[in-house]
Each structure stands twice: as structure tokens, then as C-alpha cells.
Short mmCIF file of C-alpha atoms in Angstrom, two decimals:
data_model
loop_
_atom_site.label_atom_id
_atom_site.label_comp_id
_atom_site.label_asym_id
_atom_site.label_seq_id
_atom_site.Cartn_x
_atom_site.Cartn_y
_atom_site.Cartn_z
CA ASN A 26 199.66 50.60 10.35
CA ALA A 27 201.74 53.80 10.41
CA GLY A 28 200.40 55.11 13.76
CA VAL A 29 200.89 58.89 14.01
CA THR A 30 202.84 60.66 11.29
CA GLN A 31 203.94 64.28 11.04
CA THR A 32 205.15 66.40 8.15
CA PRO A 33 207.54 68.03 7.76
CA LYS A 34 210.26 66.62 10.02
CA PHE A 35 212.40 69.76 9.92
CA ARG A 36 211.73 73.36 8.89
CA VAL A 37 213.52 76.68 9.07
CA LEU A 38 211.41 79.83 8.83
CA LYS A 39 212.15 83.52 8.85
CA THR A 40 210.31 85.76 11.29
CA GLY A 41 206.89 86.63 9.93
CA GLN A 42 206.57 83.65 7.60
CA SER A 43 203.68 81.23 7.91
CA MET A 44 203.50 77.46 7.76
CA THR A 45 201.25 74.50 8.46
CA LEU A 46 202.26 71.32 10.25
CA LEU A 47 200.29 68.23 9.32
CA CYS A 48 199.50 65.35 11.65
CA ALA A 49 197.80 62.16 10.53
CA GLN A 50 196.74 59.07 12.49
CA ASP A 51 195.36 55.77 11.24
CA MET A 52 194.16 54.37 14.59
CA ASN A 53 190.66 55.90 14.42
CA HIS A 54 191.33 57.91 17.57
CA GLU A 55 188.88 60.62 18.61
CA TYR A 56 191.34 62.78 20.53
CA MET A 57 194.29 64.58 18.95
CA TYR A 58 196.79 66.97 20.49
CA TRP A 59 199.52 69.39 19.53
CA TYR A 60 202.39 69.93 21.99
CA ARG A 61 205.60 71.86 21.97
CA GLN A 62 208.70 70.68 23.81
CA ASP A 63 211.43 73.07 24.86
CA PRO A 64 214.67 72.28 26.73
CA GLY A 65 214.19 72.03 30.49
CA MET A 66 210.43 72.22 30.26
CA GLY A 67 207.67 69.66 30.15
CA LEU A 68 205.50 69.10 27.13
CA ARG A 69 203.09 72.01 26.81
CA LEU A 70 199.70 71.60 25.19
CA ILE A 71 198.99 74.08 22.40
CA HIS A 72 195.58 72.96 21.12
CA TYR A 73 193.61 69.78 21.15
CA SER A 74 190.56 68.21 19.52
CA VAL A 75 187.98 65.83 20.97
CA GLY A 76 186.60 64.82 17.59
CA GLU A 77 186.19 65.76 13.94
CA GLY A 78 185.22 69.40 13.54
CA THR A 79 186.12 70.38 17.11
CA THR A 80 189.13 72.22 18.52
CA ALA A 81 190.01 73.70 21.91
CA LYS A 82 192.79 75.79 23.39
CA GLY A 83 195.45 74.29 25.56
CA GLU A 84 198.03 75.88 27.84
CA VAL A 85 199.94 77.92 25.21
CA PRO A 86 197.61 78.63 22.25
CA ASP A 87 198.73 82.16 21.33
CA GLY A 88 200.25 82.46 17.86
CA TYR A 89 198.84 79.12 16.69
CA ASN A 90 195.66 77.98 14.98
CA VAL A 91 194.37 74.47 14.33
CA SER A 92 191.80 72.65 12.26
CA ARG A 93 190.34 69.12 12.37
CA LEU A 94 188.31 68.81 9.19
CA LYS A 95 188.81 65.05 9.01
CA LYS A 96 189.01 62.66 11.92
CA GLN A 97 192.42 61.37 10.92
CA ASN A 98 194.09 64.76 10.38
CA PHE A 99 194.98 67.59 12.74
CA LEU A 100 196.67 70.69 11.32
CA LEU A 101 198.69 73.25 13.25
CA GLY A 102 199.21 76.67 11.66
CA LEU A 103 201.62 79.45 12.45
CA GLU A 104 200.36 82.63 10.81
CA SER A 105 203.35 84.86 11.55
CA ALA A 106 206.27 82.93 12.99
CA ALA A 107 208.36 84.39 15.81
CA PRO A 108 211.73 83.24 17.21
CA SER A 109 209.92 82.25 20.44
CA GLN A 110 208.17 79.55 18.41
CA THR A 111 211.44 77.74 17.78
CA SER A 112 210.73 74.35 19.31
CA VAL A 113 210.04 70.69 18.69
CA TYR A 114 206.37 70.10 17.95
CA PHE A 115 204.72 66.78 18.71
CA CYS A 116 201.33 65.60 17.64
CA ALA A 117 199.59 62.87 19.65
CA SER A 118 196.35 60.95 19.48
CA GLY A 119 194.28 58.95 21.96
CA LYS A 120 191.12 56.85 22.06
CA GLY A 121 189.18 58.73 24.66
CA GLN A 122 188.76 59.85 28.28
CA GLY A 123 190.80 62.89 27.45
CA GLY A 124 194.20 62.86 29.04
CA ALA A 125 193.41 59.70 31.03
CA ASP A 126 194.01 57.51 28.02
CA THR A 127 197.37 56.56 26.57
CA GLN A 128 198.59 59.06 24.01
CA TYR A 129 200.49 57.96 20.92
CA PHE A 130 203.01 60.44 19.61
CA GLY A 131 204.26 61.28 16.17
CA PRO A 132 208.01 61.61 15.49
CA GLY A 133 208.04 65.39 15.91
CA THR A 134 208.76 68.45 13.79
CA ARG A 135 211.86 70.47 14.56
CA LEU A 136 211.12 74.11 13.76
CA THR A 137 213.63 76.93 13.82
CA VAL A 138 212.49 80.53 13.39
CA LEU A 139 215.27 82.98 12.53
CA GLY B 10 199.20 76.32 40.45
CA GLN B 11 199.90 72.87 39.16
CA ASN B 12 203.36 71.47 39.58
CA ILE B 13 205.23 68.27 38.86
CA ASP B 14 208.78 67.77 40.14
CA GLN B 15 211.32 65.27 38.89
CA PRO B 16 215.11 65.23 39.19
CA THR B 17 216.72 66.75 36.11
CA GLU B 18 219.34 64.07 35.61
CA MET B 19 220.40 60.76 37.12
CA THR B 20 223.32 58.43 36.44
CA ALA B 21 223.35 54.68 37.02
CA THR B 22 225.46 51.67 36.11
CA GLU B 23 224.55 48.95 33.64
CA GLY B 24 222.98 46.00 35.44
CA ALA B 25 222.00 48.06 38.49
CA ILE B 26 218.62 49.35 39.74
CA VAL B 27 217.48 52.97 39.62
CA GLN B 28 214.45 54.73 41.06
CA ILE B 29 213.15 57.92 39.46
CA ASN B 30 210.86 59.95 41.69
CA CYS B 31 207.99 62.23 40.77
CA THR B 32 206.04 64.46 43.15
CA TYR B 33 202.99 66.38 42.09
CA GLN B 34 200.57 69.08 43.17
CA THR B 35 197.60 69.28 40.84
CA SER B 36 193.98 70.33 40.86
CA GLY B 37 192.47 66.89 41.18
CA PHE B 38 193.90 63.55 40.17
CA ASN B 39 192.74 61.06 37.58
CA GLY B 40 195.87 59.03 37.07
CA LEU B 41 199.62 59.25 36.51
CA PHE B 42 201.60 58.24 33.45
CA TRP B 43 205.25 57.46 32.84
CA TYR B 44 206.61 57.85 29.33
CA GLN B 45 210.07 57.11 27.96
CA GLN B 46 211.69 59.43 25.44
CA HIS B 47 214.95 58.61 23.70
CA ALA B 48 216.95 61.59 22.47
CA GLY B 49 215.50 62.99 19.27
CA GLU B 50 212.48 60.68 19.37
CA ALA B 51 208.86 60.76 20.45
CA PRO B 52 207.67 59.85 23.95
CA THR B 53 206.35 56.29 24.27
CA PHE B 54 204.02 54.92 26.94
CA LEU B 55 205.52 52.97 29.85
CA SER B 56 202.90 52.80 32.61
CA TYR B 57 199.68 54.20 34.05
CA ASN B 58 198.71 54.22 37.73
CA VAL B 59 195.38 55.37 39.08
CA LEU B 60 195.22 53.39 42.33
CA ASP B 61 197.80 53.29 45.12
CA GLY B 62 200.39 50.58 44.93
CA LEU B 63 202.95 48.98 42.70
CA GLU B 64 202.44 47.99 39.06
CA GLU B 65 205.08 45.66 37.66
CA LYS B 66 205.79 45.21 33.99
CA GLY B 67 208.92 43.24 33.25
CA ARG B 68 212.03 45.18 34.28
CA PHE B 69 209.97 48.30 34.91
CA SER B 70 207.70 48.99 37.89
CA SER B 71 205.72 52.08 38.84
CA PHE B 72 204.46 53.01 42.28
CA LEU B 73 201.81 55.52 43.31
CA SER B 74 200.81 57.09 46.62
CA ARG B 75 197.91 59.49 46.09
CA SER B 76 197.92 60.69 49.69
CA LYS B 77 201.56 61.76 49.38
CA GLY B 78 201.32 63.07 45.81
CA TYR B 79 204.20 60.79 44.92
CA SER B 80 205.17 58.24 42.33
CA TYR B 81 208.33 56.47 41.33
CA LEU B 82 209.51 54.47 38.35
CA LEU B 83 211.83 51.58 39.18
CA LEU B 84 214.09 50.20 36.48
CA LYS B 85 215.87 46.91 37.19
CA GLU B 86 218.77 45.18 35.41
CA LEU B 87 219.62 48.39 33.61
CA GLN B 88 220.68 48.14 29.99
CA MET B 89 222.45 50.74 27.86
CA LYS B 90 219.27 51.13 25.80
CA ASP B 91 217.52 52.46 28.94
CA SER B 92 219.47 55.69 28.54
CA ALA B 93 216.63 58.12 27.86
CA SER B 94 214.46 60.77 29.47
CA TYR B 95 211.59 59.59 31.64
CA LEU B 96 208.53 61.84 31.73
CA CYS B 97 206.00 61.87 34.56
CA ALA B 98 202.54 63.22 33.70
CA VAL B 99 199.44 63.64 35.87
CA VAL B 100 195.82 63.73 34.70
CA ASP B 101 194.07 66.58 36.50
CA SER B 102 190.41 67.08 37.39
CA ASN B 103 189.66 68.35 33.86
CA TYR B 104 191.28 65.26 32.33
CA GLN B 105 194.17 67.37 31.06
CA LEU B 106 197.69 65.95 31.19
CA ILE B 107 200.19 67.97 33.20
CA TRP B 108 203.75 67.05 32.26
CA GLY B 109 206.91 67.13 34.29
CA ALA B 110 210.12 68.35 32.65
CA GLY B 111 211.51 64.83 32.59
CA THR B 112 214.49 63.03 34.11
CA LYS B 113 217.46 62.31 31.87
CA LEU B 114 218.87 58.91 32.81
CA ILE B 115 222.48 58.20 31.85
CA ILE B 116 223.64 54.59 31.98
CA LYS B 117 227.35 53.92 32.33
CA PRO B 118 229.00 50.60 31.48
#
């Protein structure tokens, strides 16, 4: 039982490049989330999904896109990376009740945009 | 706007007790979480309070007062491994989690 996994763990991009971050969970959770974490700030929700085939915008969705084609996977895309997107990205999953249920986090992806 | 306040950093001594406070102003309330996050790692669940009062779980306890918009996390018999950031998060009326910036706890021998 791997829980929540994320790939890659580290990435360096140049401004304007694109990339996709992959999140996978094996707990059969309905809800999945993408957050970014920056120094001195709380976790900020980028996008989330309440089930396979659904996505919704969070607090800071601009510059990101997501897809949830399979229940166990949640992809985060950066179409044209900017230095402001340098951050640590965490994926999380939960059983239900939205944010009122415990969220289980992946190990994070450390992204630097030059 | 929605706001969660926690001290940025606290220092305590191994074996002692420390209380980390969290105050919140949110649109509605459907519960409050505490998560622990070691440096360079993912947050992990510590506690969830939805009713007023104290929840005890081993060396860790969490208290909630909904009328005061206040919670605290109490850590007893501190160990070096408790050095971490402690994140307070509130579930608002839309069942979205609003996160505080976290409190970095430094344990000294």
C-alpha cells in the first residue's frame, strides 16, 4: 500500500517550458487535491477533484490545468512555466466530505523555474 | 476575508510541555485540523476537532473553542523528533480547507 505518490520529486524548468506532475493514490479515495506551499505561507489549493472525470478551481488556479481521467490519478499541468511558479507542490487525497475528511499527502515535488 | 493566525516559530526544551495556538476567522466552520510537517516532508494528520473541548491522543492534545475562534495543540514530554512545523487548518462553510502558515517548533536538548 503505497498511499499517495508523486512524480517527479524534483524538476528545474526554464521560463516558458511546460511540464506535467503526476499524482497517484491506491486508497480508492474520491477526492484529490493539488496544493502549492511557499515559505511563510499556508498551503494554497490550486485545483481539486471530487471524483473521476471532475475538476474544480481552488484558490490559485491561474497558470495550471488538471485532469482526472482515472480515479487513482490526478495530473497537474503547467503550460508555460513562470518563475512565480517556483514552489513545492503537494498532492493529497481524501475519502469524502470535502475538506472535512483527513487528507493524505504525497511526498511533494520541488519545482524551480529559472 | 478568511484568516488563520499561528505564531511563526516557537522554541521549547526536551521533556517540557508546549502549547501552540491557532485563532481563526472564517466563513462558517465545519471542523479544525492539526497536521505535523517535518522539514522537507509531507504534512501528516495529527487531530481533528469539530466540537468544543479537549481531544487527547497520547502525548498530543488539541482543544477547540468555537465561540472564541480558537484552538491549541498541546505537546507533552517533548522529544527531539517533535521538531517540526505544526499546521492549523479550518474547514469553512463550503467544506474547503483554509490553512494557516504553520508554526515551526524547535526543540532544544
